[in-house]
Short mmCIF file of C-alpha atoms in Angstrom, two decimals:
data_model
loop_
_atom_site.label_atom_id
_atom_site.label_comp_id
_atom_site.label_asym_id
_atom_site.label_seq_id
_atom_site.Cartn_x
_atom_site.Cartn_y
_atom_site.Cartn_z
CA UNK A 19 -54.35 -30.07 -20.23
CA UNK A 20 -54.48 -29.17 -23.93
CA UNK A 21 -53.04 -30.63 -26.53
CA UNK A 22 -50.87 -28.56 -28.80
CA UNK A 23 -53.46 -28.12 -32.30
CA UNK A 24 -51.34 -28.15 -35.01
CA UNK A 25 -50.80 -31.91 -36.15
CA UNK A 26 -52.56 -30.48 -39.53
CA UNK A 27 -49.24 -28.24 -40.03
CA UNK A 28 -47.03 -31.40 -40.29
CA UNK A 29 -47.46 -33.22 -43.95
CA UNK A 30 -44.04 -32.59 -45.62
CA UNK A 31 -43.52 -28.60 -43.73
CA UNK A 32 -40.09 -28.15 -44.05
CA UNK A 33 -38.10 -27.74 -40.68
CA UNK A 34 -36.30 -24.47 -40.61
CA UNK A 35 -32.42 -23.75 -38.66
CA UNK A 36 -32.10 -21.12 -36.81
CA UNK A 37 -29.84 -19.68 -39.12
CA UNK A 38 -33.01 -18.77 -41.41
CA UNK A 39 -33.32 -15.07 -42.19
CA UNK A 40 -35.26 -13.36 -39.46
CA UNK A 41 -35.84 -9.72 -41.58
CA UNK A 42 -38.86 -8.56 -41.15
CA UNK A 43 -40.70 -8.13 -44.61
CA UNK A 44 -43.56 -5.56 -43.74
CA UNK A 45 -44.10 -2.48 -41.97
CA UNK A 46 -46.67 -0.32 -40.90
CA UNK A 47 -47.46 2.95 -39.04
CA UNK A 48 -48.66 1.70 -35.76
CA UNK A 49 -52.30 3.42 -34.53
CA UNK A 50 -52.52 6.60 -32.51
CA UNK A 51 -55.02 5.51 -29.71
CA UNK A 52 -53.02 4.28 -26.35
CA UNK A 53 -52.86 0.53 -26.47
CA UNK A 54 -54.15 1.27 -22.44
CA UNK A 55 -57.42 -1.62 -23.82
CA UNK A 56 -55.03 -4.31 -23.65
CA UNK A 57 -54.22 -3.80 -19.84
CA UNK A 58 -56.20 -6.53 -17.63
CA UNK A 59 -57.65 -4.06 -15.21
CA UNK A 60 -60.33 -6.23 -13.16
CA UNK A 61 -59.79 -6.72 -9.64
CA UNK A 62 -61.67 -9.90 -9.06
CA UNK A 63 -58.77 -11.74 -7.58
CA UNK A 64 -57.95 -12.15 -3.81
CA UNK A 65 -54.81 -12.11 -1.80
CA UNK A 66 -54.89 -15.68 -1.75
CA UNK A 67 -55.22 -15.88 -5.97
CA UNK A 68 -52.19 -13.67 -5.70
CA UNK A 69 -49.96 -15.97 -3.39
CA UNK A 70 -50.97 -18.65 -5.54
CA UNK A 71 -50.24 -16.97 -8.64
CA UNK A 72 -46.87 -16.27 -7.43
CA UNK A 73 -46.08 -19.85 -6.51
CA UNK A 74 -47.18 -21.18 -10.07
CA UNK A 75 -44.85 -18.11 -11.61
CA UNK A 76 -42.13 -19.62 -9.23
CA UNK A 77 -42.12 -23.24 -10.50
CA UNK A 78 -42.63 -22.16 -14.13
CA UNK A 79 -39.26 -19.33 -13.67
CA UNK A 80 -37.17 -22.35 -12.25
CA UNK A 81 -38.62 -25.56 -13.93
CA UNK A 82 -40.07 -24.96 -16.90
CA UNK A 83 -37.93 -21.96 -18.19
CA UNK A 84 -34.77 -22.27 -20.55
CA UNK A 85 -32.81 -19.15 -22.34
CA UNK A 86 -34.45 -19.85 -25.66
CA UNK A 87 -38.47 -20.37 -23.98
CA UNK A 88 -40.80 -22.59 -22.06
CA UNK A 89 -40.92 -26.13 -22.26
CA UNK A 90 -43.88 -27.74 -22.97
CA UNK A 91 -43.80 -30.24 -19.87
CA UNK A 92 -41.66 -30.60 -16.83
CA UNK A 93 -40.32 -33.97 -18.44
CA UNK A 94 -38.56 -34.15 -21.56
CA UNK A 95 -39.48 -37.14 -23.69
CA UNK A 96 -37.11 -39.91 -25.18
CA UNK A 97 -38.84 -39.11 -29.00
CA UNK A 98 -40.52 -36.50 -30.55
CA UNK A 99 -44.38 -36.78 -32.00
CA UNK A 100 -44.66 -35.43 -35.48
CA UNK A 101 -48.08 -33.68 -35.07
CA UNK A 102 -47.72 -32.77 -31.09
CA UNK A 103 -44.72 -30.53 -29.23
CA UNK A 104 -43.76 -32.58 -26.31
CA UNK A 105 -41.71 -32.52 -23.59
CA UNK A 106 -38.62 -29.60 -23.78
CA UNK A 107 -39.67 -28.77 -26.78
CA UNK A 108 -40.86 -24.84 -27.03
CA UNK A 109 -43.58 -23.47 -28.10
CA UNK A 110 -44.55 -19.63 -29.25
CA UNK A 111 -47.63 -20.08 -27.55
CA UNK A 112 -46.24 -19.95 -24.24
CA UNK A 113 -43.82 -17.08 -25.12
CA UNK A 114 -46.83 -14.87 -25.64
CA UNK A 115 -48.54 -15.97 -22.87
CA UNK A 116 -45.36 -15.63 -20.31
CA UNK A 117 -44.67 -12.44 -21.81
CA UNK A 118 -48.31 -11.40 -21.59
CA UNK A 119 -47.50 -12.37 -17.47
CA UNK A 120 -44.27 -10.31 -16.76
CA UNK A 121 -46.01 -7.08 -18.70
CA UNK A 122 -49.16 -7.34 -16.33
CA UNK A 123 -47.17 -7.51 -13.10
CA UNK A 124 -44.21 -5.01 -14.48
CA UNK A 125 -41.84 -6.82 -14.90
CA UNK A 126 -40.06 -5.22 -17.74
CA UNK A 127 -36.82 -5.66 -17.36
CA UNK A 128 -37.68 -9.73 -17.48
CA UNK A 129 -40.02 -9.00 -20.36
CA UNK A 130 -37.32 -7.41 -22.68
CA UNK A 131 -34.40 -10.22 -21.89
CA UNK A 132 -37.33 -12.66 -22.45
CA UNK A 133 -38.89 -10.80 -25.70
CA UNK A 134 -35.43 -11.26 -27.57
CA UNK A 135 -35.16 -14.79 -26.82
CA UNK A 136 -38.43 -15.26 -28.02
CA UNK A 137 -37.17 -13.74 -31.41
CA UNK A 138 -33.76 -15.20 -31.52
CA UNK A 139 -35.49 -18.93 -31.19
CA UNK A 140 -38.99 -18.25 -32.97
CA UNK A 141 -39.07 -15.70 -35.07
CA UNK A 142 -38.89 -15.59 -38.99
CA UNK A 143 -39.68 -13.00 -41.42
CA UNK A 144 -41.84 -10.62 -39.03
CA UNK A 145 -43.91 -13.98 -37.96
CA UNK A 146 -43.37 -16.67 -35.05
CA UNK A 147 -42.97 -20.07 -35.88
CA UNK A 148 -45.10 -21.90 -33.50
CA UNK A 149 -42.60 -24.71 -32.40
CA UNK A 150 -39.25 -25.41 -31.63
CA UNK A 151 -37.08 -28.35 -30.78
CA UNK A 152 -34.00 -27.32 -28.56
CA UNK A 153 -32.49 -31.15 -28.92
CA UNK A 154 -32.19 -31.45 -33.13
CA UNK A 155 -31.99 -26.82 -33.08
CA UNK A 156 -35.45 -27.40 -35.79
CA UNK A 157 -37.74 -24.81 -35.97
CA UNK A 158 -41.41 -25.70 -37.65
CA UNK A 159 -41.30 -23.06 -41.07
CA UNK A 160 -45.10 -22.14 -39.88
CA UNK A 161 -46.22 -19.95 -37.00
CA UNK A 162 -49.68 -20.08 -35.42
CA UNK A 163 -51.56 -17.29 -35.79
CA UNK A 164 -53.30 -16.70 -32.34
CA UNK A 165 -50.13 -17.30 -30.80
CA UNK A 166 -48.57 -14.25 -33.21
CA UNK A 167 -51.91 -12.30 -31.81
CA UNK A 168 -50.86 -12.82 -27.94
CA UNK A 169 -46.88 -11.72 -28.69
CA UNK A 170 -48.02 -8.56 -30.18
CA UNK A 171 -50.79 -8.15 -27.37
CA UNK A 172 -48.28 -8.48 -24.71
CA UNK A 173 -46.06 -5.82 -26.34
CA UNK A 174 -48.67 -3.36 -26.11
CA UNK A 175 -49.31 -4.75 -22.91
CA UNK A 176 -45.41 -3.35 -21.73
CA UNK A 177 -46.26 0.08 -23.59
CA UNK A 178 -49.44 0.55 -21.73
CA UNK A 179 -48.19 -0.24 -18.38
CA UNK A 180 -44.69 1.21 -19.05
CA UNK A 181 -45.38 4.46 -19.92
CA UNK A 182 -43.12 4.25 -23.34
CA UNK A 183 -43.48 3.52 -26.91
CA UNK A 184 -40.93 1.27 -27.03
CA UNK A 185 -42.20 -1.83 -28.73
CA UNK A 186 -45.16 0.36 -30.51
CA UNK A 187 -43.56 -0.05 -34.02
CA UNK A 188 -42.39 -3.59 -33.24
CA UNK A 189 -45.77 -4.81 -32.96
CA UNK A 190 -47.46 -2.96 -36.02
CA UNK A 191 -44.25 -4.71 -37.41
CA UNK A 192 -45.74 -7.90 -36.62
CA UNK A 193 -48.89 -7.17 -37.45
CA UNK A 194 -48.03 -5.79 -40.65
CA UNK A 195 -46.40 -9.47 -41.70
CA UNK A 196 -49.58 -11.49 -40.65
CA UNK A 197 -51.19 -9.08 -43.29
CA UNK A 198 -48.59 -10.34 -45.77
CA UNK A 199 -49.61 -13.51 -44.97
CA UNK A 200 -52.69 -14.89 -42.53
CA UNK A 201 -54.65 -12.00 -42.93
CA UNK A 202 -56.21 -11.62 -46.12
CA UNK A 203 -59.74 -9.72 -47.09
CA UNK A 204 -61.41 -10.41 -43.87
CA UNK A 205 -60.10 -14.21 -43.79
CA UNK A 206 -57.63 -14.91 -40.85
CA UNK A 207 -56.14 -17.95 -41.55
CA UNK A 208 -54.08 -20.78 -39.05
CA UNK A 209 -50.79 -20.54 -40.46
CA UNK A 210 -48.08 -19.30 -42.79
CA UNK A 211 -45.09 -20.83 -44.55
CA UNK A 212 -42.74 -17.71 -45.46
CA UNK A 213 -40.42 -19.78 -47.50
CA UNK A 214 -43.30 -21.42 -49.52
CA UNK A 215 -45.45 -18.33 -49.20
CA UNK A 216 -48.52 -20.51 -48.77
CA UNK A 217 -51.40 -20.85 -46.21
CA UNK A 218 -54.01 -22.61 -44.42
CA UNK A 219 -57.06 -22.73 -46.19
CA UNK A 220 -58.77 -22.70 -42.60
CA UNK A 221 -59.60 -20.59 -39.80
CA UNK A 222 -60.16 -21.76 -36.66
CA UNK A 223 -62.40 -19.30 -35.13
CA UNK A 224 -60.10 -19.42 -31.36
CA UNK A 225 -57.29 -17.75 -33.48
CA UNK A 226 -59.51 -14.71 -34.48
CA UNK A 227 -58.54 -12.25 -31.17
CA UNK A 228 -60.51 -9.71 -31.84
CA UNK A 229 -59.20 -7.00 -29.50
CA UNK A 230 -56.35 -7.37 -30.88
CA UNK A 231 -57.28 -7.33 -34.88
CA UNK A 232 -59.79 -4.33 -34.12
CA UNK A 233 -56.62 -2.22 -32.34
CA UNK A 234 -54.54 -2.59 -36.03
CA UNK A 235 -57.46 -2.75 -38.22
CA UNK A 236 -60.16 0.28 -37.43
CA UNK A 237 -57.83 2.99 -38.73
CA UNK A 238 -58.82 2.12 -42.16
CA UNK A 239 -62.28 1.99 -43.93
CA UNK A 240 -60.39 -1.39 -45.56
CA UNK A 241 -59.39 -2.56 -42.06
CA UNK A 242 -62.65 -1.99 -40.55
CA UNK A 243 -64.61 -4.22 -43.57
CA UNK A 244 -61.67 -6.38 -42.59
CA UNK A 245 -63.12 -6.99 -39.46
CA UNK A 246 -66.99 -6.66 -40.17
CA UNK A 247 -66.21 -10.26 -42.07
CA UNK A 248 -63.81 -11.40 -39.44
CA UNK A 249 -66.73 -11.14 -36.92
CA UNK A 250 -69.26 -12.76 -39.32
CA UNK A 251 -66.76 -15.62 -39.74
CA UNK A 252 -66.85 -16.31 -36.33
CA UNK A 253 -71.02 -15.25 -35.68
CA UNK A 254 -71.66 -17.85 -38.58
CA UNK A 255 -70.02 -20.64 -36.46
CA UNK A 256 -72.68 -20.22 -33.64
CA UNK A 257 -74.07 -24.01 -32.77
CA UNK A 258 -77.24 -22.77 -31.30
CA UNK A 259 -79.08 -21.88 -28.20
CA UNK A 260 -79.00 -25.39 -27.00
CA UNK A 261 -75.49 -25.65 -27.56
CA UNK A 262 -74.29 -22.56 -27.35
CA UNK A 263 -70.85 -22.73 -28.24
CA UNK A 264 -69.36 -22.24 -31.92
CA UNK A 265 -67.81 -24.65 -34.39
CA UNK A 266 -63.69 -24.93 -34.06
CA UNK A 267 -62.96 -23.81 -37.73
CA UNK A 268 -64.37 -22.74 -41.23
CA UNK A 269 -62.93 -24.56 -44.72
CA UNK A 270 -62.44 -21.60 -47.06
CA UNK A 271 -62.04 -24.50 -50.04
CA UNK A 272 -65.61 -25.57 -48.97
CA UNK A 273 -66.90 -22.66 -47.50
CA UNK A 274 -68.36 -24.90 -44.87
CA UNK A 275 -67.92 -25.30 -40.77
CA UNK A 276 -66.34 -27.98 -38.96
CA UNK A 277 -68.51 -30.75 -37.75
CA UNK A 278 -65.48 -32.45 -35.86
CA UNK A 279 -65.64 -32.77 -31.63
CA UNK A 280 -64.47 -29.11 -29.94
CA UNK A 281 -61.57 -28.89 -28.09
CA UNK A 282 -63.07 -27.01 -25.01
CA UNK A 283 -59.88 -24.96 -24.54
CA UNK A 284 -60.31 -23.21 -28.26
CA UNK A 285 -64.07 -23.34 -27.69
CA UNK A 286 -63.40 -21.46 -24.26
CA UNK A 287 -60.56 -18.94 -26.32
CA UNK A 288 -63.14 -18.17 -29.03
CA UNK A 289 -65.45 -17.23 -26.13
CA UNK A 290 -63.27 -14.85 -24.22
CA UNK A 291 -62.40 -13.24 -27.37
CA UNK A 292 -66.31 -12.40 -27.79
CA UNK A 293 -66.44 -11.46 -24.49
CA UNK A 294 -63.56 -9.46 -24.54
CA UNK A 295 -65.29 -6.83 -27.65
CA UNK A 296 -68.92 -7.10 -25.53
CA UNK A 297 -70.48 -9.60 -27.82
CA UNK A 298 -70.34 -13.17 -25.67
CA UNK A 299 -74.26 -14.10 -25.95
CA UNK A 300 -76.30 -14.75 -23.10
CA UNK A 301 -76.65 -18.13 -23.78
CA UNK A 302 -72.98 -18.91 -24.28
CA UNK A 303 -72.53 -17.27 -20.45
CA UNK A 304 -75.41 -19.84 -19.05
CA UNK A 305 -74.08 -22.60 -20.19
CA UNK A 306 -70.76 -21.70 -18.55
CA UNK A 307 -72.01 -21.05 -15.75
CA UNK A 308 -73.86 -23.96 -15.14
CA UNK A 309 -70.50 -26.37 -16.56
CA UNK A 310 -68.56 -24.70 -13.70
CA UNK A 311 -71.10 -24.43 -11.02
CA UNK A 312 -71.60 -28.04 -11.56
CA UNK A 313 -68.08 -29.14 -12.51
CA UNK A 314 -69.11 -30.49 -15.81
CA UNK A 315 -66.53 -28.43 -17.64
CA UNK A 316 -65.38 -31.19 -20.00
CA UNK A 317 -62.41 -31.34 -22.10
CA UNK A 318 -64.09 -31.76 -25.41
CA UNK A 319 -67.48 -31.96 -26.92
CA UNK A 320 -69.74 -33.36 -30.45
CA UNK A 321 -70.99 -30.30 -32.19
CA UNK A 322 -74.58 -31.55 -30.70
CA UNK A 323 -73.03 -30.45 -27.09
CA UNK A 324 -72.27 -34.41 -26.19
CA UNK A 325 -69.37 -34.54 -24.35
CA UNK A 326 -66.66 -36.26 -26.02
CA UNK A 327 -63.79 -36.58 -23.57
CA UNK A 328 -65.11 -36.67 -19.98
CA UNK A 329 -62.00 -35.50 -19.01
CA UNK A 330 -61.29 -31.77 -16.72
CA UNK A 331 -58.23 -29.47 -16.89
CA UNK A 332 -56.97 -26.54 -14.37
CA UNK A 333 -56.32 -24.73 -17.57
CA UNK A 334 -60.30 -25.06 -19.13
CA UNK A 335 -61.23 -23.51 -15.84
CA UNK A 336 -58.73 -21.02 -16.12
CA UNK A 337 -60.10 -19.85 -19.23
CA UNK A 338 -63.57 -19.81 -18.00
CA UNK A 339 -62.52 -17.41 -14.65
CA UNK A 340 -60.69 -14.73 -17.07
CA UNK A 341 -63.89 -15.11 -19.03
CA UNK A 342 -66.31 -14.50 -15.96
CA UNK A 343 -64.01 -11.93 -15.13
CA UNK A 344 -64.12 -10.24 -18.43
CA UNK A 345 -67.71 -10.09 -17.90
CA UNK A 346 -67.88 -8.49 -14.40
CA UNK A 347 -69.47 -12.11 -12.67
CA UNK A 348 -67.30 -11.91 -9.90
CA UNK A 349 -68.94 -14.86 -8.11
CA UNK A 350 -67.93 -17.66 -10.73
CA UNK A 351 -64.66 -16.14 -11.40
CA UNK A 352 -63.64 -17.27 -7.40
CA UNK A 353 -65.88 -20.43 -8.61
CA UNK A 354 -63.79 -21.21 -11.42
CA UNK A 355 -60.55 -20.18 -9.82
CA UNK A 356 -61.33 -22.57 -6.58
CA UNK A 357 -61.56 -25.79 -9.64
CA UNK A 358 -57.78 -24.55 -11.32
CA UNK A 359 -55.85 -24.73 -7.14
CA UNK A 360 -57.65 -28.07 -6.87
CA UNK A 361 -54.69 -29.18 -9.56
CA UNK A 362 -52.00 -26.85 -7.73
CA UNK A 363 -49.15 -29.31 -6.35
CA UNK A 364 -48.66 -28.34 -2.20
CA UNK A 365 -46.57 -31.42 -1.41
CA UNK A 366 -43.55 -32.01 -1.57
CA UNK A 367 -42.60 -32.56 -4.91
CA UNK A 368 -40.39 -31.32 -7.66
CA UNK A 369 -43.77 -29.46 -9.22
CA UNK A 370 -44.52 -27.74 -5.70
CA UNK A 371 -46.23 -24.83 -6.89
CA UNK A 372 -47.14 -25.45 -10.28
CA UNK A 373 -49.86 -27.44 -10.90
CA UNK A 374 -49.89 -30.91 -12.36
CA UNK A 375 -49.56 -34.89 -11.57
CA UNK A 376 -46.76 -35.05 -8.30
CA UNK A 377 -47.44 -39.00 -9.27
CA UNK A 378 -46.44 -38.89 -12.79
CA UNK A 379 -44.65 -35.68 -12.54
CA UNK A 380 -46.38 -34.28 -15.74
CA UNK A 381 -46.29 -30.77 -15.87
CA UNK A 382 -47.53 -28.58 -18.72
CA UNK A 383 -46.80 -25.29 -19.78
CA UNK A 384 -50.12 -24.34 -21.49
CA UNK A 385 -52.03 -25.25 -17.62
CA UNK A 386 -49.66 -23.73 -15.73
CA UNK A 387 -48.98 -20.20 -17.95
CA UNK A 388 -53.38 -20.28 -18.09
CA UNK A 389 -53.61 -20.81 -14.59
CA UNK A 390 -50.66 -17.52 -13.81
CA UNK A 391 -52.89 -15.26 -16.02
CA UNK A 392 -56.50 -16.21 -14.81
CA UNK A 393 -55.27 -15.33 -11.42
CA UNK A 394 -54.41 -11.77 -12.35
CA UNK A 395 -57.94 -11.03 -13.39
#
């Protein structure tokens, strides 16, 4: 599974009540074109995905759910971890990515009731904040941006397969305050602190979703240089031919890359983004192929394409079937999918039908949510 990223938030952010003001502070007109490009239309998926995928949808509606979100794992934890969201705590990240579920299979009625609890518990001044604790009622003051990305995807998501505009000015809402924020001349930064207005001076190159930025930002001649340097952020980052993944982050204090291990998960995100505009390089698709064919697909990696935690998750392999998928190799898609039901609990168990450790009863959100989406692809 992956850990949650953001232990750099943590030095002295102040916690926010859920009493905070939650006006929006930004608007926009949202773009003409249909937001129909945000609609997973691949069919590589089989009947037996599909049971599956219902199953893991199952445990996560009746064990991992609460009004106010997702938990983070099945078990709740005695204490809290300053840099890490643990146990019941919520996260924004798998709002978007639940909501990004119940708009693919229609489920709209589920998607609204869920969309304003995701605002009532995250949301702050047009942005998400990227954690909550439902035992102290804290909210973090900063939201993540890829995880404010995915929220807005999945409302265009209901539009598109709805038939309505209903949550078209909501989202360029949204958008609108990341611009007052995270997105700034071409830079897409990790985070925002409304009440401090002050942000990262990093972006890690898994946040930049560039379906999503393009769909917002190629109405203007300023969005569209917006993204020309958004993309050369993330181009710049390449680690080679040999190692053909990219570097997790760029410094804009140093105006250097990241030399630190890679967390295969945002590795894996920053790939499916590329993938997702045409623009994943043949090498980067070899080397996945030959991780999964080989079940190799490790959970993190030195910059010199060592592998740093010999580890596997469901949830890496996930990532690498919607990424096959996205890329019309229909073959290692199935490949990929047959690694994440190797982690799928069939026993009897209180996590029957989500996937985890029936042992240790460990659970998490992030494996399970990855695992419901891959297997709509």
């Amino acid at each position: 599974m992956r850990k949650r990223r953001l232990g750099w938030l943590l030095g002295g952010l102040l916690l926010l009540g859920l009493a905070g003001c939650q006006a929006k502070s930004a608007t926009m007109t949202p773009p003409t074109q249909s937001p129909k490009s945000f609609v997973t239309t691949t069919t590589n998926h089989t009947a037996r995905d599909q049971q599956r995928q219902r199953q893991v949808a199952t445990f996560v509606q009746s064990k991992l759910s609460s009004q106010q979100g997702i938990y983070t794992n099945y078990l709740d934890t005695a204490t809290r971890k300053t840099g890490t969201a643990t146990g019941h705590e919520l996260l924004s990240e798998s709002a978007g990515m639940w909501l990004l579920y119940l708009a693919q299979q229609r489920r709209f009625k589920a998607f609204r009731t869920f969309y304003q609890a995701t605002v009532t518990t995250f949301g702050d001044h047009g942005q998400f904040s990227y954690r909550y604790d439902p035992r102290s009622k804290k909210r973090f003051a900063v939201n993540a941006t890829l995880d404010d990305l995915r929220i807005i995807r999945a409302l265009n998501v209901y539009d598109a397969l709805s038939g309505t505009h209903r949550y078209r000015q909501t989202a360029a809402d949204h958008f609108a305050a990341l611009k007052e924020g995270v997105l700034k001349k071409g830079r897409v930064y990790d985070y925002y602190d409304p009440a401090t207005k002050t942000a990262a001076k990093t972006s890690s190159l898994a946040y930049l979703d560039f379906k999503t930025l393009r769909f917002y930002e190629r109405g203007t001649k300023a969005g569209r240089a917006a993204y020309r340097e958004q993309l050369k952020v993330v181009n710049g980052g390449y680690l080679g031919d040999v190692f053909p993944l990219y570097a997790a982050s760029f410094n804009w204090q140093t105006l250097a890359y990241a030399t630190k291990n890679l967390n295969t998960s945002e590795a894996l995100e920053t790939l499916l983004h590329l993938a997702e505009i045409g623009q994943l390089r043949a090498a980067s698709k070899g080397w996945l192929r030959q991780q999964v064919r080989h079940h190799q697909l490790y959970n993190g990696y030195t910059t010199a394409g060592s592998a740093s935690d010999l580890g596997q998750s469901a949830a890496n392999y996930a990532l690498a079937a919607m990424i096959f998928a996205t890329i019309g190799d229909r073959a290692n898609y199935h490949r990929a999918m047959a690694w994440v039901w190797q982690d799928q609990v069939t026993q009897a168990s209180p996590l029957k039908g989500g996937l985890g450790d029936a042992k240790t009863r460990q659970s998490y959100s992030y494996t399970n949510l990855t695992a419901l989406n891959a297997a709509g692809y």
